[in-house]
Tab-separated table of C-alpha atoms and ligand atoms in Angstrom:
chain	number	residue	atom	x	y	z
A	17	MET	CA	9.919	-87.565	-7.071
A	18	THR	CA	10.518	-86.653	-10.681
A	19	ASP	CA	10.974	-90.016	-12.294
A	20	ILE	CA	9.586	-90.319	-15.811
A	21	SER	CA	8.236	-93.757	-14.943
A	22	GLU	CA	5.503	-91.905	-12.993
A	23	ILE	CA	4.272	-90.412	-16.256
A	24	PHE	CA	4.491	-93.731	-18.056
A	25	ALA	CA	2.545	-95.330	-15.221
A	26	CYS	CA	-0.361	-92.899	-15.772
A	27	LEU	CA	-0.509	-93.771	-19.447
A	28	GLY	CA	-0.190	-97.521	-18.983
A	29	GLU	CA	-0.467	-99.704	-22.057
A	30	LYS	CA	-1.561	-96.882	-24.310
A	31	VAL	CA	1.873	-95.434	-24.878
A	32	THR	CA	3.837	-96.906	-27.809
A	33	PRO	CA	7.649	-97.373	-27.772
A	34	GLU	CA	8.019	-94.386	-30.161
A	35	GLN	CA	5.939	-92.158	-27.884
A	36	ARG	CA	7.929	-93.341	-24.901
A	37	ALA	CA	11.172	-92.363	-26.598
A	38	LEU	CA	9.791	-88.942	-27.503
A	39	LEU	CA	8.563	-88.315	-23.967
A	40	GLN	CA	11.949	-89.360	-22.620
A	41	LYS	CA	13.639	-86.931	-25.006
A	42	ALA	CA	11.400	-84.063	-23.862
A	43	TYR	CA	12.039	-84.995	-20.253
A	44	ASP	CA	15.817	-84.853	-20.772
A	45	PHE	CA	15.540	-81.632	-22.769
A	46	ALA	CA	13.520	-79.840	-20.067
A	47	HIS	CA	15.818	-81.205	-17.392
A	48	SER	CA	18.924	-79.847	-19.080
A	49	VAL	CA	17.590	-76.381	-19.957
A	50	HIS	CA	16.202	-75.769	-16.467
A	51	GLU	CA	19.388	-77.072	-14.858
A	52	GLY	CA	20.468	-74.963	-11.898
A	53	GLN	CA	17.177	-73.016	-11.687
A	54	LYS	CA	15.232	-73.054	-8.466
A	55	ARG	CA	11.603	-72.479	-7.530
A	56	MET	CA	10.591	-70.201	-4.636
A	57	SER	CA	10.326	-73.344	-2.550
A	58	GLY	CA	13.997	-74.072	-3.150
A	59	GLU	CA	13.143	-77.109	-5.239
A	60	PRO	CA	14.700	-77.520	-8.700
A	61	TYR	CA	12.605	-75.694	-11.330
A	62	PHE	CA	12.291	-78.941	-13.251
A	63	THR	CA	10.006	-80.290	-10.489
A	64	HIS	CA	7.360	-77.798	-11.586
A	65	VAL	CA	7.328	-78.672	-15.283
A	66	PHE	CA	7.455	-82.355	-14.414
A	67	GLN	CA	4.409	-82.071	-12.145
A	68	VAL	CA	2.508	-80.153	-14.827
A	69	ALA	CA	3.257	-82.897	-17.368
A	70	LYS	CA	2.216	-85.521	-14.852
A	71	LYS	CA	-1.139	-83.830	-14.262
A	72	LEU	CA	-1.703	-83.891	-18.020
A	73	ALA	CA	-0.794	-87.580	-18.106
A	74	GLU	CA	-3.273	-88.205	-15.281
A	75	LEU	CA	-5.896	-86.564	-17.450
A	76	ASP	CA	-4.963	-89.083	-20.138
A	77	MET	CA	-3.809	-86.394	-22.542
A	78	ASP	CA	-2.100	-87.202	-25.814
A	79	THR	CA	1.751	-87.209	-26.223
A	80	PRO	CA	2.194	-83.709	-27.778
A	81	ILE	CA	0.239	-82.187	-24.867
A	82	ILE	CA	2.368	-83.929	-22.229
A	83	ILE	CA	5.539	-82.927	-24.076
A	84	ALA	CA	4.339	-79.336	-24.260
A	85	GLY	CA	3.685	-79.586	-20.511
A	86	LEU	CA	7.329	-80.528	-19.946
A	87	LEU	CA	8.482	-77.676	-22.183
A	88	HIS	CA	5.919	-75.025	-21.250
A	89	ASP	CA	8.374	-72.759	-19.428
A	90	VAL	CA	11.483	-73.146	-21.589
A	91	ILE	CA	10.854	-70.059	-23.715
A	92	GLU	CA	10.279	-67.666	-20.873
A	93	ASP	CA	12.099	-69.089	-17.919
A	94	THR	CA	15.510	-70.072	-19.279
A	95	ASN	CA	18.502	-68.022	-20.410
A	96	ILE	CA	18.603	-69.448	-23.917
A	97	PRO	CA	17.646	-66.872	-26.600
A	98	GLU	CA	14.039	-67.255	-27.718
A	99	GLU	CA	14.846	-67.903	-31.370
A	100	GLU	CA	17.338	-70.578	-30.586
A	101	ILE	CA	15.069	-72.473	-28.209
A	102	GLU	CA	12.147	-72.308	-30.633
A	103	LYS	CA	14.327	-73.687	-33.388
A	104	ARG	CA	15.394	-76.560	-31.193
A	105	ILE	CA	11.817	-77.422	-30.182
A	106	GLN	CA	10.786	-77.352	-33.825
A	107	GLU	CA	13.618	-79.674	-34.831
A	108	GLU	CA	13.335	-82.130	-31.977
A	109	PHE	CA	9.577	-82.244	-31.406
A	110	GLY	CA	7.889	-80.754	-34.451
A	111	SER	CA	5.714	-77.756	-35.173
A	112	ASP	CA	2.661	-78.983	-33.247
A	113	VAL	CA	4.563	-79.045	-29.944
A	114	LEU	CA	6.164	-75.684	-30.738
A	115	PHE	CA	2.729	-74.205	-31.419
A	116	LEU	CA	1.471	-75.420	-28.031
A	117	VAL	CA	4.522	-74.176	-26.109
A	118	LYS	CA	4.312	-70.761	-27.738
A	119	GLY	CA	0.585	-70.622	-27.056
A	120	VAL	CA	1.049	-71.312	-23.343
A	121	THR	CA	3.870	-68.756	-23.147
A	122	LYS	CA	1.724	-66.051	-24.748
A	123	LEU	CA	-1.145	-66.829	-22.404
A	124	GLY	CA	1.089	-66.312	-19.393
A	125	THR	CA	2.121	-62.735	-19.981
A	126	VAL	CA	-0.344	-60.134	-18.775
A	127	LYS	CA	1.125	-56.754	-18.090
A	128	TYR	CA	-1.976	-54.987	-16.810
A	129	ARG	CA	-3.094	-54.305	-13.242
A	130	GLY	CA	-6.383	-54.477	-11.365
A	131	TYR	CA	-9.534	-54.707	-13.413
A	132	GLU	CA	-7.779	-54.432	-16.759
A	133	ARG	CA	-5.545	-57.295	-15.813
A	134	HIS	CA	-8.532	-59.491	-15.192
A	135	VAL	CA	-10.215	-58.636	-18.439
A	136	GLU	CA	-7.039	-58.932	-20.441
A	137	SER	CA	-6.289	-62.411	-19.121
A	138	LEU	CA	-9.851	-63.492	-19.909
A	139	ARG	CA	-9.558	-62.182	-23.434
A	140	LYS	CA	-6.314	-64.011	-23.966
A	141	PHE	CA	-7.934	-67.189	-22.770
A	142	PHE	CA	-10.795	-66.829	-25.213
A	143	LEU	CA	-8.504	-66.276	-28.142
A	144	ALA	CA	-6.320	-69.221	-27.134
A	145	MET	CA	-9.378	-71.402	-26.627
A	146	ALA	CA	-10.755	-70.565	-30.016
A	147	SER	CA	-7.470	-71.293	-31.748
A	148	ASP	CA	-6.660	-74.472	-29.799
A	149	PRO	CA	-8.247	-75.594	-26.506
A	150	ARG	CA	-5.187	-77.765	-25.762
A	151	VAL	CA	-3.228	-74.620	-24.899
A	152	VAL	CA	-5.778	-73.770	-22.239
A	153	ILE	CA	-5.715	-77.282	-20.774
A	154	ILE	CA	-1.923	-77.050	-20.339
A	155	LYS	CA	-2.333	-73.638	-18.726
A	156	PHE	CA	-4.884	-75.085	-16.280
A	157	ALA	CA	-2.416	-77.795	-15.249
A	158	ASP	CA	0.305	-75.146	-14.866
A	159	ARG	CA	-1.928	-72.975	-12.703
A	160	LEU	CA	-3.023	-75.911	-10.599
A	161	HIS	CA	0.549	-76.828	-9.702
A	162	ASN	CA	1.363	-73.186	-8.948
A	163	LEU	CA	-1.630	-73.076	-6.614
A	164	GLN	CA	-0.582	-76.255	-4.892
A	165	THR	CA	2.839	-74.713	-4.159
A	166	LEU	CA	1.522	-71.234	-3.418
A	167	GLU	CA	2.674	-71.184	0.201
A	168	HIS	CA	6.181	-70.372	-1.026
A	169	VAL	CA	5.095	-67.248	-2.888
A	170	ARG	CA	5.025	-63.675	-1.511
A	171	GLU	CA	1.838	-62.991	0.384
A	172	ASP	CA	0.384	-60.189	-1.750
A	173	LYS	CA	1.043	-62.179	-4.905
A	174	ARG	CA	-0.466	-65.276	-3.343
A	175	LYS	CA	-3.877	-63.707	-2.909
A	176	ARG	CA	-3.900	-62.265	-6.411
A	177	ILE	CA	-3.062	-65.599	-8.031
A	178	ALA	CA	-5.632	-67.465	-5.953
A	179	MET	CA	-8.327	-64.871	-6.652
A	180	GLU	CA	-7.656	-64.920	-10.363
A	181	SER	CA	-7.916	-68.703	-10.273
A	182	LEU	CA	-11.348	-68.574	-8.677
A	183	GLU	CA	-12.630	-65.866	-10.989
A	184	VAL	CA	-11.071	-66.777	-14.321
A	185	TYR	CA	-9.577	-70.259	-14.408
A	186	ALA	CA	-12.204	-72.265	-12.528
A	187	PRO	CA	-15.263	-70.845	-14.350
A	188	LEU	CA	-13.519	-71.482	-17.661
A	189	ALA	CA	-12.665	-75.061	-16.743
A	190	ASN	CA	-16.281	-75.501	-15.719
A	191	ARG	CA	-17.593	-74.045	-18.948
A	192	LEU	CA	-15.321	-76.441	-20.846
A	193	GLY	CA	-16.808	-79.264	-18.799
A	194	ILE	CA	-13.509	-80.288	-17.209
A	195	GLY	CA	-15.005	-81.024	-13.797
A	196	LYS	CA	-11.829	-82.545	-12.430
A	197	LEU	CA	-9.649	-79.478	-13.061
A	198	LYS	CA	-12.365	-77.087	-11.989
A	199	SER	CA	-12.755	-78.576	-8.521
A	200	ASP	CA	-9.017	-79.093	-8.006
A	201	ILE	CA	-8.309	-75.455	-8.904
A	202	GLU	CA	-11.099	-74.194	-6.658
A	203	ASP	CA	-10.056	-76.217	-3.649
A	204	ALA	CA	-6.406	-75.233	-4.022
A	205	ALA	CA	-7.269	-71.507	-4.288
A	206	PHE	CA	-10.075	-71.331	-1.705
A	207	PRO	CA	-7.907	-71.269	1.490
A	208	TYR	CA	-5.799	-68.382	0.149
A	209	VAL	CA	-8.719	-66.182	-0.813
A	210	TYR	CA	-11.028	-66.980	2.117
A	211	PRO	CA	-8.861	-68.593	4.819
A	212	LYS	CA	-11.408	-68.422	7.642
A	213	GLU	CA	-14.297	-69.754	5.596
A	214	ALA	CA	-12.239	-72.549	4.053
A	215	ALA	CA	-11.208	-73.753	7.495
A	216	GLU	CA	-14.834	-73.647	8.675
A	217	VAL	CA	-16.096	-75.699	5.773
A	218	GLN	CA	-13.322	-78.250	6.181
A	219	GLU	CA	-14.197	-78.582	9.858
A	220	LEU	CA	-17.867	-79.011	8.991
A	221	ILE	CA	-17.156	-81.790	6.522
A	222	LYS	CA	-14.817	-83.544	8.936
A	223	GLU	CA	-17.517	-83.543	11.596
A	224	LYS	CA	-20.244	-84.953	9.406
A	225	ARG	CA	-18.264	-87.172	7.093
A	226	GLY	CA	-18.683	-90.338	9.176
A	227	ILE	CA	-22.467	-90.064	9.369
A	228	TYR	CA	-22.783	-89.368	5.660
A	229	GLU	CA	-20.597	-92.272	4.687
A	230	LYS	CA	-22.445	-94.715	6.904
A	231	ASN	CA	-25.701	-93.557	5.401
A	232	LEU	CA	-24.475	-93.987	1.855
A	233	GLU	CA	-22.881	-97.357	2.544
A	234	GLU	CA	-26.340	-98.577	3.538
A	235	VAL	CA	-27.962	-97.270	0.385
A	236	LYS	CA	-25.143	-98.626	-1.741
A	237	GLU	CA	-25.554	-102.140	-0.396
A	238	GLU	CA	-29.257	-102.139	-1.080
A	239	ILE	CA	-28.738	-100.826	-4.608
A	240	GLN	CA	-26.190	-103.529	-5.299
A	241	LYS	CA	-28.694	-106.178	-4.251
A	242	GLU	CA	-31.330	-104.607	-6.437
A	243	LEU	CA	-29.013	-104.500	-9.463
A	244	GLU	CA	-28.265	-108.196	-9.031
A	245	LYS	CA	-31.908	-109.090	-8.580
A	246	HIS	CA	-32.838	-107.411	-11.843
A	247	SER	CA	-29.576	-108.436	-13.533
A	248	ILE	CA	-28.562	-104.918	-14.493
A	249	PRO	CA	-24.785	-104.857	-14.886
A	250	ALA	CA	-23.165	-101.895	-13.119
A	251	ALA	CA	-19.869	-100.524	-14.290
A	252	GLU	CA	-19.264	-98.738	-11.025
A	253	ILE	CA	-20.924	-97.564	-7.828
A	254	SER	CA	-19.029	-94.965	-5.861
A	255	TYR	CA	-19.691	-91.926	-3.727
A	256	ARG	CA	-18.159	-88.532	-3.467
A	257	ILE	CA	-18.247	-85.729	-0.952
A	258	LYS	CA	-18.843	-82.280	-2.398
A	259	HIS	CA	-15.581	-80.381	-2.669
A	260	THR	CA	-15.055	-77.596	-0.149
A	261	TYR	CA	-15.368	-74.534	-2.358
A	262	SER	CA	-18.596	-75.573	-4.047
A	263	LEU	CA	-20.055	-76.583	-0.683
A	264	TRP	CA	-19.194	-73.156	0.689
A	265	LYS	CA	-20.828	-71.393	-2.261
A	266	LYS	CA	-23.941	-73.443	-1.706
A	267	LEU	CA	-23.903	-72.755	2.030
A	268	LEU	CA	-23.869	-69.034	1.246
A	269	ARG	CA	-27.010	-69.438	-0.817
A	270	TYR	CA	-28.757	-71.309	2.004
A	271	ASN	CA	-27.801	-69.073	4.938
A	272	MET	CA	-25.069	-71.485	6.016
A	273	ASP	CA	-27.720	-74.084	6.850
A	274	LEU	CA	-26.184	-77.485	6.182
A	275	GLU	CA	-29.551	-79.207	6.563
A	276	LYS	CA	-30.835	-77.526	3.416
A	277	ILE	CA	-28.099	-78.894	1.191
A	278	TYR	CA	-28.987	-82.245	-0.280
A	279	ASP	CA	-25.954	-83.053	-2.356
A	280	ILE	CA	-23.136	-82.809	0.184
A	281	VAL	CA	-22.618	-86.465	-0.508
A	282	ALA	CA	-23.768	-88.239	-3.615
A	283	LEU	CA	-23.858	-91.831	-4.685
A	284	ARG	CA	-22.888	-92.333	-8.287
A	285	ILE	CA	-24.151	-95.304	-10.271
A	286	VAL	CA	-22.486	-95.847	-13.639
A	287	LEU	CA	-24.387	-98.196	-15.955
A	288	ASN	CA	-23.939	-99.575	-19.445
A	289	ASN	CA	-26.679	-97.770	-21.323
A	290	VAL	CA	-29.328	-95.079	-21.088
A	291	ALA	CA	-32.234	-97.526	-20.804
A	292	ASP	CA	-30.636	-99.060	-17.706
A	293	CYS	CA	-30.299	-95.581	-16.208
A	294	TYR	CA	-34.046	-94.957	-16.367
A	295	ARG	CA	-34.798	-98.474	-15.088
A	296	MET	CA	-32.512	-97.795	-12.155
A	297	LEU	CA	-34.311	-94.552	-11.389
A	298	GLY	CA	-37.608	-96.458	-11.282
A	299	LEU	CA	-36.178	-99.099	-8.979
A	300	ILE	CA	-34.750	-96.502	-6.618
A	301	HIS	CA	-38.037	-94.627	-6.363
A	302	SER	CA	-39.850	-97.875	-5.631
A	303	ILE	CA	-37.578	-98.548	-2.641
A	304	TRP	CA	-37.065	-95.042	-1.228
A	305	ARG	CA	-39.358	-92.040	-1.326
A	306	PRO	CA	-37.874	-89.294	-3.502
A	307	VAL	CA	-37.618	-85.771	-2.105
A	308	PRO	CA	-40.125	-83.703	-4.136
A	309	GLY	CA	-38.625	-81.311	-6.662
A	310	ARG	CA	-35.207	-82.936	-6.532
A	311	ILE	CA	-35.456	-85.152	-9.616
A	312	LYS	CA	-33.347	-83.751	-12.432
A	313	ASP	CA	-33.004	-85.369	-15.814
A	314	TYR	CA	-29.846	-83.951	-17.346
A	315	ILE	CA	-29.788	-86.857	-19.783
A	316	ALA	CA	-32.871	-85.570	-21.593
A	317	THR	CA	-31.757	-81.953	-21.059
A	318	PRO	CA	-27.980	-81.664	-20.583
A	319	LYS	CA	-26.500	-78.705	-18.708
A	320	PRO	CA	-25.090	-75.932	-20.927
A	321	ASN	CA	-21.556	-77.247	-20.418
A	322	GLY	CA	-22.627	-80.657	-21.697
A	323	TYR	CA	-23.029	-82.412	-18.337
A	324	ARG	CA	-25.372	-85.407	-18.536
A	325	SER	CA	-26.740	-87.504	-15.652
A	326	ILE	CA	-29.978	-88.255	-13.806
A	327	HIS	CA	-30.124	-86.850	-10.265
A	328	THR	CA	-32.589	-87.750	-7.576
A	329	THR	CA	-32.612	-87.302	-3.808
A	330	ILE	CA	-34.167	-89.930	-1.555
A	331	PHE	CA	-35.204	-90.168	2.092
A	332	THR	CA	-32.999	-92.920	3.486
A	333	LYS	CA	-34.273	-95.444	6.015
A	334	SER	CA	-32.167	-94.013	8.823
A	335	GLY	CA	-33.898	-90.654	8.425
A	336	GLY	CA	-31.426	-88.664	6.344
A	337	THR	CA	-31.408	-87.843	2.656
A	338	ALA	CA	-28.990	-88.864	-0.071
A	339	GLU	CA	-28.464	-87.703	-3.613
A	340	ILE	CA	-28.113	-90.389	-6.245
A	341	GLN	CA	-26.606	-89.727	-9.678
A	342	ILE	CA	-27.200	-92.216	-12.484
A	343	ARG	CA	-25.315	-92.083	-15.777
A	344	THR	CA	-23.556	-94.141	-18.431
A	345	LYS	CA	-19.808	-94.679	-18.615
A	346	GLU	CA	-19.528	-92.241	-21.481
A	347	MET	CA	-21.376	-89.520	-19.558
A	348	ASP	CA	-19.195	-90.159	-16.532
A	349	THR	CA	-16.020	-89.724	-18.561
A	350	GLU	CA	-17.382	-86.538	-20.053
A	351	ALA	CA	-18.316	-85.071	-16.670
A	352	PHE	CA	-14.731	-85.549	-15.619
A	353	TYR	CA	-12.839	-84.500	-18.734
A	354	GLY	CA	-15.225	-82.335	-20.795
A	355	ILE	CA	-13.530	-80.844	-23.834
A	356	ALA	CA	-10.273	-82.519	-22.762
A	357	ALA	CA	-11.816	-85.881	-23.695
A	358	HIS	CA	-11.235	-84.940	-27.313
A	359	PHE	CA	-7.474	-85.001	-26.783
A	360	PHE	CA	-7.193	-88.422	-25.209
A	361	TYR	CA	-4.694	-90.965	-26.345
A	362	LYS	CA	-6.494	-91.994	-29.490
A	363	GLU	CA	-5.089	-95.465	-29.938
A	364	THR	CA	-7.117	-97.032	-27.184
A	365	GLU	CA	-10.364	-98.913	-27.489
A	366	LYS	CA	-11.918	-96.927	-24.648
A	367	HIS	CA	-11.613	-93.615	-26.435
A	368	LYS	CA	-12.407	-94.770	-29.927
A	369	GLU	CA	-15.919	-93.408	-30.086
A	370	ARG	CA	-14.794	-89.819	-29.409
A	371	GLY	CA	-15.322	-87.925	-32.608
A	372	PRO	CA	-14.319	-84.376	-33.445
A	373	ILE	CA	-15.288	-81.605	-31.064
A	374	ASN	CA	-19.010	-81.004	-30.960
A	375	LYS	CA	-19.176	-77.627	-32.708
A	376	GLU	CA	-22.683	-76.900	-31.486
A	377	LYS	CA	-21.780	-77.516	-27.851
A	378	PHE	CA	-18.770	-75.237	-27.928
A	379	LYS	CA	-20.320	-72.606	-30.188
A	380	TRP	CA	-19.938	-70.124	-27.342
A	381	ILE	CA	-16.150	-70.192	-27.738
A	382	GLU	CA	-16.515	-68.717	-31.209
A	383	GLU	CA	-19.012	-66.187	-29.847
A	384	LEU	CA	-16.556	-65.097	-27.192
A	385	LYS	CA	-13.871	-64.521	-29.737
A	386	ASN	CA	-16.144	-62.213	-31.677
A	387	LEU	CA	-17.264	-60.158	-28.687
A	388	ASN	CA	-16.688	-56.461	-29.108
A	389	TYR	CA	-14.182	-55.112	-26.668
A	390	ASN	CA	-13.824	-51.458	-25.858
A	391	PRO	CA	-10.525	-50.983	-24.000
A	392	ARG	CA	-11.883	-47.830	-22.384
A	393	ASP	CA	-14.689	-49.810	-20.799
A	394	PRO	CA	-13.299	-53.093	-19.437
A	395	LYS	CA	-15.952	-53.164	-16.723
A	396	SER	CA	-18.872	-53.606	-19.064
A	397	PHE	CA	-16.970	-56.243	-21.023
A	398	LEU	CA	-16.517	-58.242	-17.856
A	399	GLU	CA	-20.188	-57.813	-16.955
A	400	HIS	CA	-21.211	-59.248	-20.322
A	401	ILE	CA	-18.918	-62.211	-19.875
A	402	LYS	CA	-20.231	-62.854	-16.422
A	403	THR	CA	-23.886	-62.910	-17.384
A	404	ASP	CA	-23.569	-64.383	-20.847
A	405	PHE	CA	-21.097	-67.131	-20.183
A	406	PHE	CA	-20.504	-67.767	-16.523
A	407	GLY	CA	-23.723	-66.643	-14.888
A	408	ASP	CA	-26.597	-68.894	-13.970
A	409	ARG	CA	-28.340	-70.211	-16.995
A	410	ILE	CA	-31.956	-71.175	-17.667
A	411	PHE	CA	-33.301	-73.617	-20.222
A	412	ILE	CA	-36.093	-72.424	-22.457
A	413	PHE	CA	-38.001	-74.722	-24.793
A	414	THR	CA	-39.297	-73.924	-28.245
A	415	PRO	CA	-42.800	-75.267	-28.973
A	416	LYS	CA	-41.081	-78.086	-30.875
A	417	GLY	CA	-39.036	-79.065	-27.824
A	418	ASP	CA	-35.676	-77.622	-28.846
A	419	VAL	CA	-33.732	-76.198	-25.932
A	420	ILE	CA	-32.166	-72.757	-25.897
A	421	ASP	CA	-30.017	-71.838	-22.933
A	422	LEU	CA	-30.046	-68.247	-21.784
A	423	PRO	CA	-28.698	-66.242	-18.850
A	424	GLU	CA	-31.018	-65.900	-15.875
A	425	GLY	CA	-33.308	-62.864	-16.195
A	426	SER	CA	-33.720	-63.198	-19.959
A	427	THR	CA	-36.971	-62.196	-21.651
A	428	PRO	CA	-38.792	-63.435	-24.782
A	429	ILE	CA	-36.805	-60.816	-26.718
A	430	ASP	CA	-33.533	-62.538	-25.769
A	431	PHE	CA	-35.065	-65.850	-26.685
A	432	ALA	CA	-36.242	-64.565	-30.082
A	433	TYR	CA	-32.842	-63.118	-30.954
A	434	SER	CA	-31.049	-66.284	-29.962
A	435	VAL	CA	-33.233	-68.209	-32.414
A	436	HIS	CA	-32.739	-65.736	-35.283
A	437	SER	CA	-32.079	-62.018	-35.592
A	438	ASP	CA	-35.054	-61.625	-37.920
A	439	ILE	CA	-37.393	-63.241	-35.390
A	440	GLY	CA	-36.010	-60.834	-32.800
A	441	HIS	CA	-36.595	-57.794	-34.987
A	442	HIS	CA	-40.287	-58.613	-35.518
A	443	ILE	CA	-41.359	-59.961	-32.148
A	444	SER	CA	-44.677	-58.476	-31.060
A	445	GLY	CA	-45.751	-60.838	-28.329
A	446	ALA	CA	-45.054	-64.182	-26.715
A	447	LYS	CA	-46.927	-67.193	-25.491
A	448	ILE	CA	-45.303	-68.528	-22.338
A	449	ASN	CA	-46.502	-72.020	-21.427
A	450	GLY	CA	-49.528	-71.462	-23.654
A	451	LYS	CA	-50.539	-68.096	-22.197
A	452	MET	CA	-50.095	-64.700	-23.823
A	453	ALA	CA	-47.470	-62.618	-22.075
A	454	SER	CA	-45.563	-59.374	-22.482
A	455	ILE	CA	-42.281	-59.535	-24.359
A	456	PHE	CA	-40.682	-57.996	-21.260
A	457	THR	CA	-41.593	-60.927	-18.974
A	458	ARG	CA	-38.673	-62.503	-17.125
A	459	LEU	CA	-38.524	-66.124	-18.246
A	460	GLN	CA	-38.300	-68.981	-15.767
A	461	ASN	CA	-36.310	-72.165	-16.169
A	462	ARG	CA	-38.081	-74.686	-18.412
A	463	ASP	CA	-40.686	-72.276	-19.794
A	464	ILE	CA	-42.024	-73.163	-23.214
A	465	VAL	CA	-41.959	-70.025	-25.315
A	466	GLU	CA	-43.644	-69.323	-28.608
A	467	ILE	CA	-42.778	-66.043	-30.316
A	468	ILE	CA	-45.552	-64.060	-32.016
A	469	ARG	CA	-44.278	-62.012	-34.920
A	470	LYS	CA	-45.726	-59.094	-36.833
A	471	LYS	CA	-44.315	-57.654	-40.019
A	472	ASP	CA	-44.634	-54.107	-38.772
A	473	ALA	CA	-43.224	-54.792	-35.305
A	474	ASN	CA	-39.748	-53.297	-34.851
A	475	PRO	CA	-37.160	-52.857	-32.102
A	476	SER	CA	-37.402	-49.777	-29.929
A	477	GLY	CA	-34.947	-48.189	-27.509
A	478	LYS	CA	-37.071	-49.452	-24.638
A	479	TRP	CA	-36.191	-53.041	-25.526
A	480	LEU	CA	-32.621	-52.416	-24.452
A	481	GLU	CA	-33.794	-52.127	-20.849
A	482	HIS	CA	-35.353	-55.565	-21.044
A	483	VAL	CA	-32.696	-57.776	-22.562
A	484	LYS	CA	-29.953	-59.713	-20.869
A	485	THR	CA	-27.894	-61.244	-23.656
A	486	THR	CA	-25.159	-59.405	-25.484
A	487	ALA	CA	-26.422	-60.786	-28.784
A	488	ALA	CA	-29.864	-59.182	-28.363
A	489	GLN	CA	-28.329	-55.874	-27.303
A	490	LYS	CA	-26.043	-55.862	-30.278
A	491	HIS	CA	-28.836	-56.610	-32.758
A	492	ILE	CA	-31.172	-54.009	-31.288
A	493	LYS	CA	-28.487	-51.326	-31.218
A	494	SER	CA	-27.403	-51.951	-34.765
A	495	TYR	CA	-31.038	-51.918	-35.907
A	496	LEU	CA	-31.647	-48.612	-34.151
A	497	GLU	CA	-28.478	-47.073	-35.506
A	498	LYS	CA	-29.194	-48.193	-39.029
A	499	HIS	CA	-32.760	-46.920	-38.974
A	500	SER	CA	-32.080	-43.584	-37.366
A	501	LEU	CA	-29.406	-43.129	-39.977
A	502	LEU	CA	-31.860	-44.068	-42.721
A	503	ALA	CA	-34.466	-41.703	-41.310
A	504	ARG	CA	-31.934	-38.898	-41.250
A	505	LEU	CA	-30.876	-39.680	-44.800
A	506	LYS	CA	-34.497	-39.682	-45.925
A	507	SER	CA	-35.263	-36.318	-44.367
A	508	PHE	CA	-32.032	-35.037	-45.805
A	509	GLY	CA	-33.109	-36.278	-49.234
A	510	ARG	CA	-36.480	-34.554	-48.938
A	511	ARG	CA	-34.862	-31.304	-47.933
A	512	SER	CA	-32.353	-31.324	-50.764
A	513	LYS	CA	-35.112	-31.887	-53.327
A	514	ASN	CA	-36.857	-28.723	-52.266
B	23	MN	MN1	4.765	-72.953	-15.372
């Protein structure tokens, strides 16, 4: 069950003899320091760190990350003095591995309770993410294995861990684009937080699964024929059933009406290039009638977390509907691994084209780090995080076609400030889709917004009631503070001259 060959098997050809030796050394090291320790389940403690490392290997993570996975609990959960163990890690595995192990250890200790606990663990995540996202990826793997063995934990603790996973870990994994970890974490936590609902959804899927699969098999065959006919090479055609937690969340939005949910099952076509993707979309729409309003082009306009794909839903010949997702290999990899794709084994051909982390795409990590935090008001901090970073987002276009993503409920003022603080300060009006509108109008997804500026237009206190983003609030407040201070200084100056 804990044979290192399982880890090697995940990595395949990519792992060099030197890396193999290093992994073996870390394996032996972890095995010896956790010797005699047991998990709640009665299993040797080493099983846990091994499974965490294996999950990281399954994600194709680089050697230092897998090693840090094996060693992630040695500082806190062994009897060896901290200094001594750190020195040994440094000597045997180098400072990079030590940095990762220390990072994961720090992330794990939260001494608060209730609301504060929540906020504090989020803040730690942000800081860790900004300094090195690899730490967070290891922590996700750690949490996932703890969730998968949660039945052995005390009941009150169980619910807290599962809840925290749904509210902190999963949204973060999603925001980092790591779709695989996000859905695994959600599905492992779901039954502990909402046992009745999880069972219901599982039952529902079990009932319908057969029909869905038959339906998709039909569509798949026809698509295969079509691809051959037009000699479009397909890398892969597969289908997936929506995972239970995200299906449940969707059911909630649609009054538990399964008929209204179009993407319970989806057929995924992976092609060689973008041009083939659009050709495929055309071919599909010429065979099946698309469901109106269900065509989404996330290739032209990616989701805020970087997700790219074309989605369309069709009426199948047997009377049902089916969602079809079309994307390139690269987009498919990214949907699965997100930011983790940047820490792949670098030696391989497949991962060669991955450059450094796209700074623009993960700009929000930096923003999070710089968020003001008032320890006396954790609630409002959490509210900001929820709307600014994890809430539903809308895409707004500039007249030139640039896309700005904003939280739902944003107004032209938010839009202006997210372009530039100076544009925000002087906004006097807005043209939404070519028509003049108030600066307090709630924007809708895909609106095209042009900001009208006036030199003498300035922020007022009223604006604060009409903005959604933290950035806009911050700019308006600091403007107001500065200017009321200036006004006071001026009147003070006048008085003292008299
Ligand atoms: Mn652990």
